[in-house]
Amino acid sequence: MTLLSIRDLKLTFRLWSGPVEVLHGISLAIGKGERVALVGESGSGKSVTARIILGLLQEQRNARISGTVEFEGRDLARLSARERMSMRGRAMSMIFQDPTSSLNPVYRIGPQFREVLDRGSPGISAAEARARAAQMLAEVSIREPDRVLDSYPFQLSGGMNQRVMIAMALANRPALLLADEPGTALDVTVQAQTLDLMRGLVADHGTAVLFISHNLGVVREFADRTYVIYRGRIVESGPTAAVFGDPRHAYTRALMAAQPRLTGGGLPDIPERDPAFDAPAIHHAAGGAA
Amino acid sequence: MILQIENISKTFETGSHRVQALDDITLAVEAGECLAIVGESGSGKSTLANIVLGLYPPGRGRLVFDGAELPDQRSLALRRAIQLVQQNPLSALNPRRSVGASLRLALDVHDIGPRAGRGARVRDLLAAVGLDPALEARAPAALSGGQRQRVAIARALACESRLIVLDEPTSALDVLVQAQVLRLLHRLRQEHGLTYLFITHDLAVVRNIATRVAVFQRGRMVELADTEALFSAPAHPYTRALISAVPVITEEEKAMRDRLGGKP
Amino acid sequence: MRRALHILAANPLTLTGAVLVLLVVLAALLADVVAPYPEHAGAVVDFLNFNKPPSAEHLFGTDLVGRDLFSRVLFAYRISLLLGVVVLVISVPVGVTLGLMAGYLGGRREYVLMRITDVFLSIPPLVLAMSIMGVLPPTLLNGMLAVTAMWWPWYTRLVYNIVRGEKVEGYVLAAEIIGASKWHIMFREILPNCVPAVVTKITLDFGFVILIVSSLSFLGLGVQPPTPDLGSMVAEGARYLPDSWWLAVFPGLAILVAVFGFNLVGDGLRDILGAEQ
Ligand SMILES: Nc1ncnc2c1ncn2[C@@H]1O[C@H](COP(=O)(O)OP(=O)(O)OP(=O)(O)O)[C@@H](O)[C@H]1O
Ligand SMILES: Nc1ncnc2c1ncn2[C@@H]1O[C@H](COP(=O)(O)OP(=O)(O)OP(=O)(O)O)[C@@H](O)[C@H]1O
Ligand SMILES: [Mg+2]
Ligand SMILES: [Mg+2]
């Protein structure tokens, strides 16, 4: 069953310097309980896509959006700002790419966490919220949940803030989790634990995950299907095993080649831009993998 | 040896909670090396970087830079000697100032070179990191992620410091851009005899760019080894645990990871 | 410039506001030229024409001593805008500087500055101005002082909140590591990032200052006769409602137009400059 379906999504920012088209017609779909990865160039439009799904960019007046985004069969464009708002943090939630600027720097973690929990269970008591929050933090391998709840974001390490964001995003068991670079600031063992946690959510609650990442290794281990994006266009998509086992688009191949190897061998000199990267998109058949 | 870190400890207090962020770290940074610091999230890597940069004093221990002890309150000249490249290049550049103005600041603060020649120097710096000098007039928002990180590197070069702390400098970039930025960093280190303190979580990056590796866990340094040695025979169980959790994309890597990490 | 026009064209409300503001400003600047009876700005008496309804000679009618209301409204705009400029020219730099200091320097300075600001903010503006005016003689200068005294804390609070968010940004850290001075970091690095919000607020405030000054005059505490002031005109005229309706209605509309215009422009600027809040 399709949970989220995006068709021909275009996005233009109207800036002082003139309009800039950032997304040139993105189509993608995520089924219930599916783990879908979006990988690609820095600045290619991964985060804005997630923000559109969450309904955040619709509220920004200099953003012009066309195409359709359907969530649970409903066209997001038809929803009022209020309906979108009530969906956020409950039916769908997002792990933002930059935890330090997504958490409010002037409040401690505790009250911020309580606000999140309050969206899922309105009227939750302070004590109950704190206990739930502490438990969620422990699940993302935070060793001293109480200290973290009493801290301001600047008193925590980058990876701790990121884990706080992850715990918040998972707290209300959303139907769709938008995970924007959820592991950049985590060491690999903690990262593996957070991935397990997400897998658990998917298995137990049928949560679907849109997983945005630069880390090809993580994508390969986590995602059922993968979309590769370059300059606002999907260039390759298909079951993860197919995309990684048989990358056919020049950009995907370049990415794979540029991934540093644990076995060493230095860093290849591949240009960041190449006309071959603009070749038409390649879609692998669903095959037996998905 | 360019920097001697001697018995550094640091404790933070948050309300009624105490954290020992660093616990008796001793480490000699050799001139010209790329010393990677990897380890657990929250193990004190950034804290150590901040202490080296003089953002706050260590609780205990001392730093010796170029043979002289670094005071808690640093002179302008000492600040200039150690620079930082941050993780998020967008946040690291002032959105309301041009790229040129951000680079120029370093020259002006330290009065580097004749005033009249600073415009040209800014363009030279951009060229040195592989950017078109014409980009000096742009706002950071009008640059790609990789270009922004190159500007941040150029800013560190502007101070002509010999020791640069890099705190996860490429984790916000895609692997293609990352490869280019890492190649640039490598080239600059060779050309200018720079020393790097390179903090990262990406062991594959470490493998390909570092000369030595320090592994941190809970405020302690649990292993320090040459890169080759670490990736052929990791000594500490935590190092092995780290290696065994690295997500990889090829079968050779998988075999190596499982062999070193002690997985069946 | 052309782009600014494009944006205006795409935002009819902002355009409306801009036109209203332009009219008000022109009226204030050109009052001597445009006003049909410039001498009526002062203490003139024309008993032959007193309390006349609007007509071709007197667009807005005349007041109780026979002065042309239209002329007086134009001159009142001049006073109001002048007051607005004076109040904001003093309170914005003061408020912004204190906000930058409290937000960036932190520590005791932050605590003391923000407590003072909170005290000022907790007093309703009109009450504060009235109590100041109660102690001081009700002259125009004191009116300005009173309004200024209650205006700066809003800018301190606004800038303080922005600075607390900006302070954790990497560019501030980068400047600190390079060794830039605190002065440089506050005024050259952080301040430019406060400008959109501050400019937006200034525009909105022009409307509010006019409103507050009018309210004070309405209470007899602001601009004193014979200087024309919209607030006192409404106050006086209100006593003769509904028969001599023009006495209160036209000055009232004049206030509305100015406040409305500045608000629309402020809202538009907020979008265009991308200021938050
Ligand atoms: N609010 C905005 N106003 C103007 N341009 C924007 C805005 N947000 C994003 N952009 C631009 O849209 C493009 C896509 O940005 P986005 O953040 O989605 O990239 P991304 O794929 O997430 O990159 P990264 O991997 O670096 O996070 C970029 O060129 C960016 O500069
Ligand atoms: N200013 C501060 N006040 C209080 N505690 C702090 C402060 N800075 C750091 N800490 C604490 O010190 C510990 C080490 O933090 P640090 O940022 O050095 O970790 P890190 O190794 O860089 O982690 P990451 O890989 O997640 O970035 C953490 O427990 C953190 O909460
Ligand atoms: Mg992004
Ligand atoms: Mg860190």
mmCIF file of C-alpha atoms in Angstrom, chain A residues 26 29 42 57-58 69 114 157 162 178 193 257 267-268 274 276:
data_model
loop_
_atom_site.group_PDB
_atom_site.id
_atom_site.type_symbol
_atom_site.label_atom_id
_atom_site.label_comp_id
_atom_site.label_asym_id
_atom_site.label_seq_id
_atom_site.Cartn_x
_atom_site.Cartn_y
_atom_site.Cartn_z
ATOM 1 C CA ILE A 26 10.738 14.556 -8.680
ATOM 2 C CA ALA A 29 6.700 6.615 -3.690
ATOM 3 C CA SER A 42 24.968 18.076 -1.643
ATOM 4 C CA LEU A 57 8.036 24.868 2.685
ATOM 5 C CA GLN A 58 4.412 25.435 1.752
ATOM 6 C CA VAL A 69 2.290 15.084 -2.775
ATOM 7 C CA ARG A 114 7.895 17.386 26.668
ATOM 8 C CA SER A 157 28.096 16.990 21.919
ATOM 9 C CA GLN A 162 21.503 14.357 17.020
ATOM 10 C CA LEU A 178 11.707 11.577 7.464
ATOM 11 C CA GLN A 193 21.996 1.108 17.328
ATOM 12 C CA ALA A 257 33.720 5.131 -6.994
ATOM 13 C CA LEU A 267 40.806 8.967 -3.000
ATOM 14 C CA PRO A 268 39.939 8.948 -6.686
ATOM 15 C CA ASP A 274 30.171 15.976 -15.638
ATOM 16 C CA ALA A 276 27.366 12.474 -18.421
#
